[in-house]
Amino acid sequence: MSETPVTVPAPAVGRYAYDQVDRTFLHERVEQFRDQVARRISGELSEDQFKPLRLMNGLYLQLHAYMLRVAIPYGMLGASQMRELAHIARTYDRDYGHFTTRQNIQFNWIRLEDTPDILGRLAGVDMHAIQTSGNCIRNVTCDEFAGAAADEVLDPRIHAEILRQWSTLHPEFSFLPRKFKIAITGSPHDRVAARFHDIGLIARPGDNGRAVFDVYVGGGLGRTPVIGVLLRDSLPEEDLLAWLEAIVRVYNAHGRRDNMYKARIKILVQALGIERFREEVDAEFAQMDRARYRLEPAIVDAIRARFAVPDLHAPADAATRMNDARTRVPAFDRWVRTNTHPHRVAGFISAVISLKPDGGIPGDVTADQMDAIADISERYSFGEIRITHMQNVVLGHVRQDQLHALWQELLAVGLATPNIGLIGDIIACPGLDYCSLANARSIPIAQKLSARFADAGLQERIGALRINISGCINACGHHHAGHIGILGVDKRGEEYFQLTLGGSGENDAAIGQILGPALPEDETVDAIAALIDAYLVHRRDDERFVDTYRRLGAAVFKDAVYATA
């Protein structure tokens, strides 16, 4: 490999441009796995022997078929990559993919013998499935408006890429006590649920103009939900890798391996206490070879140079033309209110494509829709596509004078649902329809709720509301962080659903509290309707649901659901 000439390709808008070394590595990995799959099919490898090998390549064995989880580092895709995902969905799956809360995509109906060819096609567009599973550092997630948001103080994608390179196939961290998740944002508004990650990073400019980071540690959901605590504030950019290395070393050395339910770093931080944990990290950091890990400005700038900067020039009347269209077309105006985000450059806006159609499956997108998103992104947003941890898609840089034309194209392909941040913007895991770990199906209840509250006017009247659904206690749907959380439980062999209220994954991070006994599916849908009715009666002015709940407490809402005549 050392004799392979290194070429630096043209930067890609929004994402890191691979060179020949990166591509050679990916293709070599594919061929290694091709041999492993052949040995599994021939019987030379047992399932127990094959399992760790397939997990290193993102391949799970689910209820009905293999599931392949493909990495989308910090949520950034190019149009050609989206088209390849569409081809995989159409050729190797059942014509769709499922975007997850980790900014990945999952294909749920994969044949084992096709997997090497799929990975080969992914490698052809600089994608892979490495470290999307197993006890390792998983895909680093990022703010979906990174580099575009008006409220952003630092673009975190550069450091997310640095963390990706540091953590991929890290020789010490391939077999951690448990899976490990990192998120990073450069906005004061936490849009990555930083405090619910093993490590959450909030970046901002330091006194010298270089980045500094507030480092949260020990957060997580699942069986034991915990809000992360601040381990270090204003960490200098040059020490970022060394400090994170020290954290993960301490976890790797002291994390529980005898009990998977107590293996996450959140349990270690609780067991030691934050002060003792900080002392352990400080001690590890102090004895490290700091020069080896120092993140010099030249390194950061070299990574930044591998990202293309879009040509953000809009006509002077771009906003006027957008507003004229809003005045003429009420449906477009409603969509702009719910599905756009302020841009840092005048004349531009970020557009959010909802993957939550009325009565639909959250996060699912068909192959034709993927192709449409790729085409639309090239016409309106420099071919750049962002996947959100809310299971939606963002086009980051759209000229305001072109927004109405964009909306019309989305409308034509069924991707213009105006519900971002509203009750119809439901987060849900695949649940028992696919997952062997689940206790209940998440998809049907999400569809019923979406259909129940499909009226766009009603959704706007209800206002900001986050519903999160998980099919089991592992909390892949982040139900603890929902304003209304729904957890599927097994009750004497039947599917029931437990409600939690008051959660949040943003700056006001909170863990939802159980409202009362679990309910059957249809009663759960009625219960949500009763909660909404109670909220509309008791809220003050434009108060959000979660704020009304926090002000009043649980009693009013419990009565609305459980009181009998």
Short mmCIF file of N, CA and C in Angstrom, two decimals, residues 86-149:
data_model
loop_
_atom_site.label_atom_id
_atom_site.label_comp_id
_atom_site.label_asym_id
_atom_site.label_seq_id
_atom_site.Cartn_x
_atom_site.Cartn_y
_atom_site.Cartn_z
N ALA A 86 -29.89 4.42 -3.03
CA ALA A 86 -31.13 4.08 -3.74
C ALA A 86 -30.95 2.80 -4.55
N HIS A 87 -29.82 2.66 -5.21
CA HIS A 87 -29.56 1.45 -6.00
C HIS A 87 -29.53 0.21 -5.11
N ILE A 88 -28.90 0.33 -3.95
CA ILE A 88 -28.83 -0.81 -3.02
C ILE A 88 -30.23 -1.17 -2.55
N ALA A 89 -31.04 -0.16 -2.22
CA ALA A 89 -32.41 -0.41 -1.77
C ALA A 89 -33.20 -1.13 -2.85
N ARG A 90 -33.04 -0.69 -4.08
CA ARG A 90 -33.82 -1.22 -5.20
C ARG A 90 -33.35 -2.62 -5.60
N THR A 91 -32.05 -2.87 -5.50
CA THR A 91 -31.46 -4.10 -6.03
C THR A 91 -31.35 -5.20 -4.99
N TYR A 92 -31.01 -4.83 -3.76
CA TYR A 92 -30.69 -5.82 -2.75
C TYR A 92 -31.67 -5.86 -1.58
N ASP A 93 -32.52 -4.87 -1.47
CA ASP A 93 -33.49 -4.81 -0.37
C ASP A 93 -34.89 -4.80 -0.96
N ARG A 94 -35.85 -4.27 -0.24
CA ARG A 94 -37.23 -4.23 -0.71
C ARG A 94 -37.65 -2.83 -1.10
N ASP A 95 -36.71 -2.12 -1.74
CA ASP A 95 -36.98 -0.83 -2.36
C ASP A 95 -37.04 0.34 -1.38
N TYR A 96 -36.47 0.17 -0.18
CA TYR A 96 -36.44 1.30 0.74
C TYR A 96 -35.28 1.14 1.71
N GLY A 97 -34.96 2.22 2.40
CA GLY A 97 -33.99 2.21 3.49
C GLY A 97 -34.60 2.93 4.68
N HIS A 98 -33.95 2.81 5.82
CA HIS A 98 -34.46 3.41 7.06
C HIS A 98 -33.35 4.23 7.70
N PHE A 99 -33.56 5.55 7.79
CA PHE A 99 -32.59 6.43 8.46
C PHE A 99 -32.83 6.38 9.96
N THR A 100 -31.73 6.33 10.72
CA THR A 100 -31.79 6.09 12.15
C THR A 100 -31.45 7.34 12.96
N THR A 101 -31.60 7.22 14.27
CA THR A 101 -31.27 8.31 15.17
C THR A 101 -29.76 8.51 15.32
N ARG A 102 -28.96 7.66 14.69
CA ARG A 102 -27.51 7.83 14.71
C ARG A 102 -27.00 8.35 13.37
N GLN A 103 -27.88 8.91 12.56
CA GLN A 103 -27.53 9.45 11.25
C GLN A 103 -26.97 8.38 10.32
N ASN A 104 -27.35 7.12 10.54
CA ASN A 104 -27.00 6.03 9.65
C ASN A 104 -28.20 5.67 8.78
N ILE A 105 -28.00 4.73 7.85
CA ILE A 105 -29.11 4.14 7.13
C ILE A 105 -29.04 2.63 7.29
N GLN A 106 -30.20 2.01 7.48
CA GLN A 106 -30.27 0.56 7.64
C GLN A 106 -31.07 -0.04 6.49
N PHE A 107 -30.56 -1.17 5.99
CA PHE A 107 -31.28 -1.98 5.01
C PHE A 107 -31.66 -3.28 5.72
N ASN A 108 -32.95 -3.55 5.77
CA ASN A 108 -33.48 -4.59 6.67
C ASN A 108 -33.68 -5.96 6.03
N TRP A 109 -33.49 -6.08 4.72
CA TRP A 109 -33.78 -7.35 4.06
C TRP A 109 -32.61 -7.79 3.18
N ILE A 110 -31.45 -7.91 3.79
CA ILE A 110 -30.22 -8.20 3.05
C ILE A 110 -29.92 -9.70 3.10
N ARG A 111 -29.49 -10.25 1.95
CA ARG A 111 -29.02 -11.63 1.91
C ARG A 111 -27.52 -11.65 2.20
N LEU A 112 -27.11 -12.61 2.99
CA LEU A 112 -25.70 -12.68 3.40
C LEU A 112 -24.78 -12.71 2.18
N GLU A 113 -25.12 -13.51 1.18
CA GLU A 113 -24.24 -13.67 0.03
C GLU A 113 -24.10 -12.39 -0.80
N ASP A 114 -25.05 -11.44 -0.63
CA ASP A 114 -24.97 -10.17 -1.37
C ASP A 114 -24.14 -9.11 -0.65
N THR A 115 -23.86 -9.34 0.62
CA THR A 115 -23.24 -8.29 1.43
C THR A 115 -21.90 -7.80 0.89
N PRO A 116 -20.98 -8.69 0.46
CA PRO A 116 -19.72 -8.16 -0.07
C PRO A 116 -19.90 -7.27 -1.30
N ASP A 117 -20.84 -7.63 -2.18
CA ASP A 117 -21.08 -6.79 -3.35
C ASP A 117 -21.64 -5.42 -2.93
N ILE A 118 -22.52 -5.43 -1.94
CA ILE A 118 -23.07 -4.15 -1.45
C ILE A 118 -21.95 -3.28 -0.88
N LEU A 119 -21.11 -3.89 -0.04
CA LEU A 119 -20.00 -3.12 0.54
C LEU A 119 -19.04 -2.63 -0.53
N GLY A 120 -18.88 -3.43 -1.59
CA GLY A 120 -18.03 -3.00 -2.70
C GLY A 120 -18.61 -1.78 -3.40
N ARG A 121 -19.91 -1.78 -3.60
CA ARG A 121 -20.55 -0.62 -4.23
C ARG A 121 -20.44 0.60 -3.32
N LEU A 122 -20.62 0.40 -2.02
CA LEU A 122 -20.47 1.52 -1.09
C LEU A 122 -19.05 2.08 -1.13
N ALA A 123 -18.05 1.20 -1.16
CA ALA A 123 -16.67 1.66 -1.23
C ALA A 123 -16.43 2.49 -2.49
N GLY A 124 -17.16 2.16 -3.55
CA GLY A 124 -17.01 2.90 -4.80
C GLY A 124 -17.46 4.34 -4.71
N VAL A 125 -18.25 4.67 -3.70
CA VAL A 125 -18.68 6.06 -3.49
C VAL A 125 -18.20 6.57 -2.12
N ASP A 126 -17.10 5.99 -1.63
CA ASP A 126 -16.47 6.45 -0.39
C ASP A 126 -17.37 6.28 0.82
N MET A 127 -18.04 5.11 0.90
CA MET A 127 -18.88 4.80 2.05
C MET A 127 -18.55 3.40 2.55
N HIS A 128 -18.98 3.11 3.78
CA HIS A 128 -18.71 1.80 4.37
C HIS A 128 -19.67 1.57 5.53
N ALA A 129 -19.50 0.42 6.17
CA ALA A 129 -20.33 0.08 7.34
C ALA A 129 -19.46 -0.23 8.55
N ILE A 130 -18.21 0.19 8.51
CA ILE A 130 -17.27 -0.09 9.59
C ILE A 130 -17.69 0.65 10.86
N GLN A 131 -17.67 -0.08 11.98
CA GLN A 131 -17.95 0.48 13.31
C GLN A 131 -19.36 1.06 13.44
N THR A 132 -20.29 0.50 12.69
CA THR A 132 -21.69 0.84 12.93
C THR A 132 -22.32 -0.15 13.89
N SER A 133 -21.53 -1.06 14.39
CA SER A 133 -22.00 -2.05 15.37
C SER A 133 -20.80 -2.52 16.17
N GLY A 134 -21.07 -3.33 17.20
CA GLY A 134 -19.99 -3.84 18.04
C GLY A 134 -19.63 -2.91 19.18
N ASN A 135 -18.76 -3.38 20.04
CA ASN A 135 -18.33 -2.62 21.22
C ASN A 135 -17.14 -1.74 20.87
N CYS A 136 -17.44 -0.70 20.14
CA CYS A 136 -16.42 0.21 19.63
C CYS A 136 -16.99 1.62 19.62
N ILE A 137 -16.21 2.58 19.15
CA ILE A 137 -16.70 3.95 19.01
C ILE A 137 -17.52 4.01 17.73
N ARG A 138 -18.80 4.30 17.88
CA ARG A 138 -19.72 4.27 16.75
C ARG A 138 -19.63 5.58 15.94
N ASN A 139 -20.50 5.69 14.94
CA ASN A 139 -20.55 6.87 14.08
C ASN A 139 -20.68 8.15 14.91
N VAL A 140 -19.78 9.10 14.69
CA VAL A 140 -19.83 10.39 15.38
C VAL A 140 -20.94 11.22 14.75
N THR A 141 -21.87 11.70 15.57
CA THR A 141 -22.99 12.48 15.05
C THR A 141 -22.75 13.98 15.26
N CYS A 142 -23.50 14.76 14.48
CA CYS A 142 -23.22 16.19 14.40
C CYS A 142 -24.53 16.95 14.16
N ASP A 143 -24.51 18.22 14.45
CA ASP A 143 -25.62 19.13 14.19
C ASP A 143 -25.94 19.13 12.69
N GLU A 144 -27.22 18.89 12.36
CA GLU A 144 -27.61 18.81 10.95
C GLU A 144 -27.53 20.14 10.21
N PHE A 145 -27.40 21.24 10.94
CA PHE A 145 -27.27 22.55 10.30
C PHE A 145 -25.83 23.07 10.38
N ALA A 146 -24.89 22.17 10.64
CA ALA A 146 -23.49 22.57 10.78
C ALA A 146 -23.00 23.30 9.53
N GLY A 147 -22.32 24.42 9.74
CA GLY A 147 -21.79 25.19 8.63
C GLY A 147 -22.81 26.06 7.94
N ALA A 148 -24.07 25.99 8.39
CA ALA A 148 -25.13 26.76 7.75
C ALA A 148 -25.93 27.60 8.73
N ALA A 149 -26.07 27.15 9.97
CA ALA A 149 -27.00 27.77 10.91
C ALA A 149 -26.61 29.19 11.28
#
